[in-house]
CSV table of C-alpha atoms and ligand atoms in Angstrom, one decimal:
chain,number,residue,atom,x,y,z
A,20,UNK,CA,-0.1,-0.1,-0.1
A,21,UNK,CA,1.2,3.2,-0.8
A,22,UNK,CA,1.0,6.6,1.4
A,23,UNK,CA,1.6,10.4,0.9
A,24,UNK,CA,4.5,12.1,2.2
A,25,UNK,CA,4.6,15.8,2.6
A,26,UNK,CA,8.1,17.5,2.7
A,27,UNK,CA,8.4,20.7,4.3
A,28,UNK,CA,11.1,22.9,3.3
A,29,UNK,CA,12.7,25.6,5.4
A,30,UNK,CA,12.1,28.3,2.9
A,31,UNK,CA,8.2,27.3,3.6
A,32,UNK,CA,7.6,25.1,0.2
A,33,UNK,CA,6.1,21.9,0.4
A,34,UNK,CA,6.2,18.9,-1.9
A,35,UNK,CA,4.1,15.7,-1.6
A,36,UNK,CA,5.6,12.6,-2.6
A,37,UNK,CA,4.4,9.1,-3.1
A,38,UNK,CA,6.0,6.2,-1.1
A,39,UNK,CA,5.8,2.4,-1.4
A,40,UNK,CA,5.4,0.0,1.1
A,41,UNK,CA,8.9,-1.2,2.4
A,42,UNK,CA,10.6,1.8,0.6
A,43,UNK,CA,12.6,4.4,2.6
A,44,UNK,CA,11.9,8.1,2.5
A,45,UNK,CA,14.9,9.1,1.0
A,46,UNK,CA,14.6,6.4,-1.9
A,47,UNK,CA,11.1,7.7,-2.5
A,48,UNK,CA,12.1,11.3,-2.5
A,49,UNK,CA,15.3,10.6,-4.9
A,50,UNK,CA,12.8,8.6,-7.1
A,51,UNK,CA,10.4,11.6,-7.4
A,52,UNK,CA,13.6,14.2,-8.3
A,53,UNK,CA,13.5,15.6,-4.6
A,54,UNK,CA,17.2,15.4,-3.3
A,55,UNK,CA,16.7,15.5,0.3
A,56,UNK,CA,20.3,15.6,2.3
A,57,UNK,CA,21.9,12.4,2.4
A,58,UNK,CA,25.3,10.9,2.5
A,59,UNK,CA,26.0,7.5,3.3
A,60,UNK,CA,22.3,6.0,3.3
A,61,UNK,CA,23.5,3.6,5.9
A,62,UNK,CA,22.6,5.4,9.3
A,63,UNK,CA,25.8,6.1,10.1
A,64,UNK,CA,26.6,9.6,9.2
A,65,UNK,CA,23.3,11.6,10.5
A,66,UNK,CA,23.5,13.9,7.3
A,67,UNK,CA,19.7,12.8,6.3
A,68,UNK,CA,18.8,13.6,9.9
A,69,UNK,CA,14.7,15.6,9.6
A,70,UNK,CA,11.8,15.9,12.0
A,71,UNK,CA,8.7,14.1,11.7
A,72,UNK,CA,5.7,16.0,12.7
A,73,UNK,CA,3.0,13.5,12.0
A,74,UNK,CA,2.6,10.0,11.2
A,75,UNK,CA,3.4,6.5,11.9
A,76,UNK,CA,6.4,5.1,10.8
A,77,UNK,CA,9.5,2.6,11.5
A,78,UNK,CA,13.4,3.6,12.2
A,79,UNK,CA,14.6,-0.1,12.3
A,80,UNK,CA,17.6,-0.8,14.2
A,81,UNK,CA,20.2,-0.3,11.6
A,82,UNK,CA,21.6,2.9,12.3
A,83,UNK,CA,24.1,3.9,15.1
A,84,UNK,CA,23.6,6.3,17.9
A,85,UNK,CA,26.2,8.8,16.6
A,86,UNK,CA,23.6,9.2,14.0
A,87,UNK,CA,20.6,9.3,15.7
A,88,UNK,CA,20.4,9.5,19.8
A,89,UNK,CA,17.4,7.6,21.3
A,90,UNK,CA,16.7,11.0,22.8
A,91,UNK,CA,16.4,12.6,19.4
A,92,UNK,CA,14.4,9.6,18.1
A,93,UNK,CA,11.7,9.9,21.0
A,94,UNK,CA,11.6,13.6,20.4
A,95,UNK,CA,10.5,12.4,16.7
A,96,UNK,CA,13.7,13.3,14.8
A,97,UNK,CA,14.4,10.7,12.1
A,98,UNK,CA,16.8,9.4,9.5
A,99,UNK,CA,15.3,9.3,5.9
A,100,UNK,CA,17.6,7.0,4.8
A,101,UNK,CA,16.2,4.4,7.5
A,102,UNK,CA,12.8,5.5,7.9
A,103,UNK,CA,9.7,3.3,6.3
A,104,UNK,CA,5.9,4.3,6.9
A,105,UNK,CA,3.2,3.0,8.3
A,106,UNK,CA,0.7,6.0,7.4
A,107,UNK,CA,0.9,9.3,5.5
A,108,UNK,CA,3.8,11.4,7.3
A,109,UNK,CA,4.6,15.1,7.2
A,110,UNK,CA,8.4,15.9,7.5
A,111,UNK,CA,10.6,18.9,8.0
A,112,UNK,CA,13.6,19.1,6.1
A,113,UNK,CA,16.2,21.2,7.2
A,114,UNK,CA,17.3,22.7,3.9
A,115,UNK,CA,15.5,24.8,1.1
A,116,UNK,CA,13.4,23.7,-1.7
A,117,UNK,CA,15.9,24.7,-4.0
A,118,UNK,CA,19.3,23.3,-2.4
A,119,UNK,CA,16.9,19.9,-2.5
A,120,UNK,CA,16.5,20.6,-6.3
A,121,UNK,CA,12.7,20.6,-6.3
A,122,UNK,CA,10.1,23.7,-6.1
A,123,UNK,CA,7.0,24.7,-5.5
A,124,UNK,CA,4.2,23.2,-8.0
A,125,UNK,CA,2.2,25.7,-10.5
A,126,UNK,CA,-1.2,25.0,-11.6
A,127,UNK,CA,-3.6,26.6,-14.1
A,128,UNK,CA,-7.1,26.6,-13.1
A,129,UNK,CA,-10.4,28.7,-13.9
A,130,UNK,CA,-13.0,30.8,-11.6
A,131,UNK,CA,-15.6,28.5,-10.8
A,132,UNK,CA,-17.4,31.1,-8.7
A,133,UNK,CA,-16.5,34.7,-7.3
A,134,UNK,CA,-19.4,35.8,-4.8
A,135,UNK,CA,-19.2,39.3,-2.7
A,136,UNK,CA,-20.3,37.6,0.8
A,137,UNK,CA,-20.5,41.2,1.8
A,138,UNK,CA,-18.7,44.6,1.2
A,139,UNK,CA,-15.7,43.8,2.6
A,140,UNK,CA,-15.2,39.8,1.9
A,141,UNK,CA,-15.2,37.6,-1.0
A,142,UNK,CA,-15.5,34.1,-1.7
A,143,UNK,CA,-13.5,32.8,-4.6
A,144,UNK,CA,-13.6,29.0,-5.8
A,145,UNK,CA,-11.1,28.0,-8.8
A,146,UNK,CA,-11.4,24.6,-10.6
A,147,UNK,CA,-9.1,22.8,-13.0
A,148,UNK,CA,-7.8,19.4,-14.2
A,149,UNK,CA,-4.3,20.1,-12.8
A,150,UNK,CA,-6.0,21.0,-9.4
A,151,UNK,CA,-6.8,17.0,-8.8
A,152,UNK,CA,-3.1,16.5,-8.4
A,153,UNK,CA,-2.7,19.5,-5.8
A,154,UNK,CA,-2.6,18.6,-2.4
A,155,UNK,CA,-1.9,20.5,0.7
A,156,UNK,CA,-1.7,20.5,4.6
A,157,UNK,CA,-5.0,22.4,6.0
A,158,UNK,CA,-3.7,25.9,7.0
A,159,UNK,CA,-1.4,26.5,4.1
A,160,UNK,CA,-1.5,29.1,1.4
A,161,UNK,CA,-0.9,29.7,-2.3
A,162,UNK,CA,0.2,32.4,-4.4
A,163,UNK,CA,-2.3,33.7,-6.9
A,164,UNK,CA,-1.3,35.9,-9.8
A,165,UNK,CA,-3.6,38.8,-10.6
A,166,UNK,CA,-4.9,38.2,-13.9
A,167,UNK,CA,-3.4,41.0,-16.3
A,168,UNK,CA,-0.4,41.7,-13.9
A,169,UNK,CA,2.9,39.9,-13.0
A,170,UNK,CA,2.2,40.2,-9.2
A,171,UNK,CA,0.8,37.7,-6.9
A,172,UNK,CA,-1.0,37.4,-3.7
A,173,UNK,CA,-0.8,34.7,-0.9
A,174,UNK,CA,-4.2,33.1,0.1
A,175,UNK,CA,-4.7,30.5,2.5
A,176,UNK,CA,-7.3,27.7,1.4
A,177,UNK,CA,-10.7,27.7,3.1
A,178,UNK,CA,-11.3,24.2,1.9
A,179,UNK,CA,-9.8,20.8,1.2
A,180,UNK,CA,-9.4,20.0,-2.5
A,181,UNK,CA,-12.6,18.6,-3.7
A,182,UNK,CA,-13.0,17.5,-7.2
A,183,UNK,CA,-10.2,19.7,-8.7
A,184,UNK,CA,-11.9,22.4,-6.8
A,185,UNK,CA,-10.6,24.7,-3.8
A,186,UNK,CA,-11.7,28.0,-2.1
A,187,UNK,CA,-10.7,31.3,-0.5
A,188,UNK,CA,-12.0,33.7,1.8
A,189,UNK,CA,-11.1,37.2,0.7
A,190,UNK,CA,-10.6,40.6,2.2
A,191,UNK,CA,-11.9,43.3,0.0
A,192,UNK,CA,-9.3,46.2,0.4
A,193,UNK,CA,-10.7,49.1,-1.6
A,194,UNK,CA,-8.0,50.1,-4.5
A,195,UNK,CA,-6.0,46.7,-4.3
A,196,UNK,CA,-4.8,44.9,-6.9
A,197,UNK,CA,-6.6,41.6,-6.4
A,198,UNK,CA,-9.5,43.0,-4.6
A,199,UNK,CA,-10.3,45.3,-7.7
A,200,UNK,CA,-9.9,42.3,-9.9
A,201,UNK,CA,-12.3,40.2,-8.0
A,202,UNK,CA,-15.0,42.9,-7.7
A,203,UNK,CA,-14.8,44.5,-10.9
A,204,UNK,CA,-13.8,42.2,-13.4
A,205,UNK,CA,-13.5,38.6,-12.3
A,206,UNK,CA,-16.2,36.0,-13.4
A,207,UNK,CA,-16.7,31.9,-14.3
A,208,UNK,CA,-14.0,30.9,-16.4
A,209,UNK,CA,-11.5,33.1,-16.2
A,210,UNK,CA,-8.2,31.8,-16.0
A,211,UNK,CA,-5.8,31.6,-12.9
A,212,UNK,CA,-2.4,30.9,-12.5
A,213,UNK,CA,-1.3,29.8,-8.4
A,214,UNK,CA,2.0,28.2,-7.2
A,215,UNK,CA,2.3,26.4,-3.9
A,216,UNK,CA,1.5,25.0,-1.6
A,217,UNK,CA,3.3,27.4,0.9
A,218,UNK,CA,3.7,27.8,4.8
A,219,UNK,CA,4.3,26.3,8.1
A,220,UNK,CA,0.8,27.3,9.5
A,221,UNK,CA,-1.1,24.0,9.1
A,222,UNK,CA,-2.7,21.5,11.2
A,223,UNK,CA,-0.5,19.2,13.4
A,224,UNK,CA,-1.5,15.9,14.8
A,225,UNK,CA,-4.1,16.7,17.6
A,226,UNK,CA,-2.5,15.7,20.9
A,227,UNK,CA,-4.2,18.0,23.3
A,228,UNK,CA,-7.0,20.6,23.4
A,229,UNK,CA,-7.1,23.3,20.4
A,230,UNK,CA,-7.5,27.4,20.9
A,231,UNK,CA,-8.0,28.2,17.2
A,232,UNK,CA,-8.1,32.5,17.1
A,233,UNK,CA,-9.1,34.1,13.7
A,234,UNK,CA,-9.3,37.7,12.9
A,235,UNK,CA,-11.4,38.8,9.7
A,236,UNK,CA,-10.6,36.4,6.8
A,237,UNK,CA,-7.8,35.2,9.3
A,238,UNK,CA,-10.8,32.3,9.3
A,239,UNK,CA,-10.0,30.9,6.0
A,240,UNK,CA,-7.2,28.7,7.0
A,241,UNK,CA,-9.4,27.3,10.3
A,242,UNK,CA,-12.3,26.4,8.0
A,243,UNK,CA,-9.9,24.3,6.0
A,244,UNK,CA,-8.5,22.6,9.4
A,245,UNK,CA,-11.9,22.0,10.8
A,246,UNK,CA,-12.8,20.2,7.1
A,247,UNK,CA,-10.3,17.9,7.9
A,248,UNK,CA,-11.1,17.8,11.6
A,249,UNK,CA,-14.7,16.9,10.5
A,250,UNK,CA,-13.5,14.2,8.4
A,251,UNK,CA,-10.8,12.4,10.9
A,252,UNK,CA,-12.5,13.4,14.4
A,253,UNK,CA,-10.9,14.8,17.6
A,254,UNK,CA,-10.8,13.1,20.6
A,255,UNK,CA,-9.9,16.4,22.5
A,256,UNK,CA,-12.2,19.6,22.6
A,257,UNK,CA,-11.5,22.6,19.9
A,258,UNK,CA,-12.4,26.2,20.5
A,259,UNK,CA,-12.5,28.7,17.9
A,260,UNK,CA,-12.9,32.5,18.7
A,261,UNK,CA,-13.4,34.6,15.2
A,262,UNK,CA,-13.0,38.3,15.7
A,263,UNK,CA,-14.0,41.1,13.2
A,264,UNK,CA,-14.1,45.0,12.9
A,265,UNK,CA,-17.6,45.6,11.6
A,266,UNK,CA,-20.9,43.6,11.3
A,267,UNK,CA,-20.2,43.4,7.6
A,268,UNK,CA,-17.1,41.3,8.3
A,269,UNK,CA,-19.0,38.8,10.2
A,270,UNK,CA,-19.4,36.0,7.1
A,271,UNK,CA,-19.2,32.2,7.8
A,272,UNK,CA,-21.3,31.6,10.6
A,273,UNK,CA,-23.4,29.4,9.0
A,274,UNK,CA,-20.2,27.1,8.1
A,275,UNK,CA,-19.1,27.2,11.6
A,276,UNK,CA,-22.5,26.3,12.9
A,277,UNK,CA,-22.3,23.1,10.5
A,278,UNK,CA,-18.9,22.2,12.0
A,279,UNK,CA,-20.4,22.2,15.2
A,280,UNK,CA,-22.8,19.4,14.4
A,281,UNK,CA,-20.4,17.7,12.4
A,282,UNK,CA,-17.5,17.7,15.1
A,283,UNK,CA,-18.9,17.0,18.4
A,284,UNK,CA,-16.4,18.6,20.8
A,285,UNK,CA,-16.1,21.8,18.6
A,286,UNK,CA,-17.7,25.2,20.3
A,287,UNK,CA,-16.9,28.7,18.7
A,288,UNK,CA,-17.6,32.5,19.5
A,289,UNK,CA,-17.8,35.4,17.6
A,290,UNK,CA,-17.1,39.0,18.6
A,291,UNK,CA,-17.0,42.4,16.9
A,292,UNK,CA,-14.6,45.0,17.7
A,293,UNK,CA,-16.8,48.0,16.7
A,294,UNK,CA,-18.9,49.3,19.9
A,295,UNK,CA,-21.8,50.3,17.7
A,296,UNK,CA,-22.5,46.7,16.3
A,297,UNK,CA,-25.5,45.5,16.6
A,298,UNK,CA,-24.0,41.7,17.3
A,299,UNK,CA,-24.3,40.7,21.0
A,300,UNK,CA,-21.0,39.8,21.7
A,301,UNK,CA,-18.5,42.7,21.2
A,302,UNK,CA,-15.2,43.4,22.0
A,303,UNK,CA,-11.5,41.8,20.6
A,304,UNK,CA,-10.7,38.2,20.3
A,305,UNK,CA,-8.6,38.5,23.6
A,306,UNK,CA,-11.5,39.5,25.5
A,307,UNK,CA,-13.3,36.3,25.1
A,308,UNK,CA,-10.1,34.1,25.9
A,309,UNK,CA,-11.1,32.2,29.1
A,310,UNK,CA,-8.9,30.3,31.5
A,311,UNK,CA,-10.5,27.2,30.5
A,312,UNK,CA,-9.4,27.5,26.9
A,313,UNK,CA,-5.7,28.1,27.8
A,314,UNK,CA,-6.1,24.9,29.9
A,315,UNK,CA,-3.1,25.7,32.1
A,316,UNK,CA,-1.1,25.8,29.2
A,317,UNK,CA,-1.9,22.1,28.3
A,318,UNK,CA,-3.2,23.7,24.6
A,319,UNK,CA,-2.0,24.0,21.2
A,320,UNK,CA,-2.7,27.4,19.8
A,321,UNK,CA,-3.5,28.4,16.3
A,322,UNK,CA,-3.8,32.1,15.3
A,323,UNK,CA,-4.2,33.6,12.1
A,324,UNK,CA,-5.1,37.1,11.1
A,325,UNK,CA,-3.8,40.6,10.2
A,326,UNK,CA,-0.4,41.4,11.8
A,327,UNK,CA,-1.7,44.1,14.8
A,328,UNK,CA,-4.0,41.4,15.7
A,329,UNK,CA,-1.9,38.5,15.5
A,330,UNK,CA,0.9,41.0,17.8
A,331,UNK,CA,-2.0,41.9,20.3
A,332,UNK,CA,-2.9,38.5,20.7
A,333,UNK,CA,0.4,37.2,21.0
A,334,UNK,CA,1.4,39.7,23.6
A,335,UNK,CA,-2.0,39.2,25.5
A,336,UNK,CA,-1.2,35.3,26.0
A,337,UNK,CA,2.4,36.1,27.2
A,338,UNK,CA,0.6,38.4,29.5
A,339,UNK,CA,-1.2,35.6,30.8
A,340,UNK,CA,2.1,34.1,32.3
A,341,UNK,CA,0.9,30.9,30.4
A,342,UNK,CA,3.0,29.1,28.0
A,343,UNK,CA,1.3,27.1,25.6
A,344,UNK,CA,2.4,23.6,24.6
A,345,UNK,CA,2.7,24.9,20.9
A,346,UNK,CA,1.9,28.1,19.3
A,347,UNK,CA,1.2,28.5,15.8
A,348,UNK,CA,0.6,31.7,13.8
A,349,UNK,CA,0.1,33.3,10.6
A,350,UNK,CA,0.2,36.8,9.6
A,351,UNK,CA,-1.8,38.1,6.4
A,352,UNK,CA,0.9,40.7,5.9
A,353,UNK,CA,0.1,42.9,2.8
A,354,UNK,CA,2.3,42.1,-0.2
A,355,UNK,CA,5.7,44.0,-0.5
A,356,UNK,CA,4.7,45.0,-3.8
B,423,LIG,C1,0.8,33.8,3.9
B,423,LIG,C2,-0.5,34.9,3.7
B,423,LIG,C3,-1.6,34.4,3.5
B,423,LIG,C4,-2.6,35.2,3.3
B,423,LIG,N1,-3.8,34.8,3.3
B,423,LIG,C5,-5.1,35.6,3.0
B,423,LIG,C6,-6.4,34.9,3.2
B,423,LIG,O1,-6.6,33.7,3.1
B,423,LIG,N2,-7.5,35.7,2.8
B,423,LIG,C7,-7.0,37.1,2.7
B,423,LIG,O2,-8.0,38.0,2.6
B,423,LIG,N3,-6.0,38.0,2.7
B,423,LIG,C8,-4.8,37.0,2.8
B,423,LIG,N4,-3.4,37.4,2.9
B,423,LIG,C9,-3.2,39.1,2.4
B,423,LIG,C10,-3.2,39.0,0.7
B,423,LIG,O3,-2.2,38.1,0.3
B,423,LIG,C11,-3.5,40.3,0.3
B,423,LIG,O4,-2.2,41.1,0.8
B,423,LIG,C12,-4.7,41.2,0.5
B,423,LIG,O5,-5.7,40.3,-0.1
B,423,LIG,C13,-4.7,42.3,-0.4
B,423,LIG,O6,-4.3,42.4,-1.9
B,423,LIG,P1,-4.9,43.2,-3.0
B,423,LIG,O7,-4.1,42.7,-3.9
B,423,LIG,O8,-6.3,43.1,-3.0
B,423,LIG,O9,-4.1,44.7,-2.3
B,423,LIG,P2,-2.7,45.3,-2.5
B,423,LIG,O10,-2.8,45.6,-4.2
B,423,LIG,O11,-1.7,44.3,-1.8
B,423,LIG,O12,-2.8,46.4,-1.6
B,423,LIG,C14,-3.4,47.6,-2.0
B,423,LIG,C15,-3.1,48.4,-0.7
B,423,LIG,O13,-3.8,48.3,0.5
B,423,LIG,C16,-2.9,47.9,1.5
B,423,LIG,N5,-3.2,46.7,2.1
B,423,LIG,C17,-3.3,45.5,1.9
B,423,LIG,N6,-3.8,44.7,2.7
B,423,LIG,C18,-4.7,45.2,3.6
B,423,LIG,C19,-4.9,45.0,4.7
B,423,LIG,N7,-5.6,43.9,4.9
B,423,LIG,N8,-5.4,46.2,5.5
B,423,LIG,C20,-5.4,47.3,5.5
B,423,LIG,N9,-4.4,47.7,4.1
B,423,LIG,C21,-4.1,46.9,3.1
B,423,LIG,C22,-1.3,47.6,1.1
B,423,LIG,O14,-0.4,48.1,1.8
B,423,LIG,C23,-1.5,48.5,-0.1
B,423,LIG,O15,-1.3,50.0,0.1
B,423,LIG,C24,-2.5,36.6,3.1
B,423,LIG,C25,-0.9,37.0,3.0
B,423,LIG,C26,-0.1,36.3,3.4
B,423,LIG,C27,1.5,36.8,3.9
B,424,LIG,S1,22.6,9.2,5.0
B,424,LIG,FE1,23.7,8.9,6.7
B,424,LIG,S2,22.7,8.6,8.4
B,424,LIG,FE2,21.0,8.5,6.8
């Protein structure tokens, strides 16, 4: 039986490879043209040491302590020249994709839907034959080229790939290049080019309660993660706090309600910062984090939104004197261009 391995390079590029039963990760990577660090191939030098973020695997006992210590193996470090897998795995490679002679995938697609959910928010779906080959970890993003220009913008997937189709949740930035294209010109059937997947903000194996904190269209990666969790289930409680600035930014509540039905231990709350909002729950995300959500630090926190929100929430968590077991964040920074 074959499995999929996600290789995450240190420049943020992710490349998926197939691995056959009994094949080592290093052999599978080289067979598919990905030159991950490798030297002796014998479990002796440690050159192929990587970190397994998720999955079940076997390292055998044909390697020496100098190459990989017992302590490192316990922590999740692996020798890819020795590693055979028993499930899909996610592996962090301590080298850039360029050094490993691989690169991000480029896909051609067409717009299958573009809708203004409100004046501030756009839902975009794209579809294409080539997207049936696109794999990504829920939470990751791609660069979408703005049609008619040579510029790209980064967008997190808000869905899992389904029948060659993926979706995005996009803030309408007045006068913005992509925003103007999507609100004034885009129509079903228009071509779009995307490259990726990218990013280290993705759902890890769930080993403890999760606290998910979204600001505005920073909700996008969480809906992709929740899709995955709905498929696979979670033994731990998951709580999402979704904060926006104004009432018109509050989109996607129906979908979140649907997730509460599909994922038994998922709960969420939403809040609007504008004091004049008609929404009953007001204020910032930080005002709605309760001590039980931080679970005395035994929690994995995922945070995504515009940079000021991410900074404010990070600072708030630090000030609580609680160190979450893991803290992952993504800033929706404006493009340098
Ligand atoms: C890793 C990553 C993932 C991202 N994922 C998403 C996503 O899923 N959904 C999403 O909506 N955005 C996301 N973004 C932001 C997105 O890439 C664009 O920056 C944004 O959509 C604006 O693009 P634009 O072409 O419309 O505006 P631009 O032409 O880039 O900007 C026009 C003007 O508006 C300013 N500006 C840009 N963005 C903002 C903002 N948010 N607030 C205020 N001023 C701004 C710019 O500095 C510039 O002056 C992500 C960014 C990163 C880095
Ligand atoms: S390449 Fe030497 S230990 Fe794997």
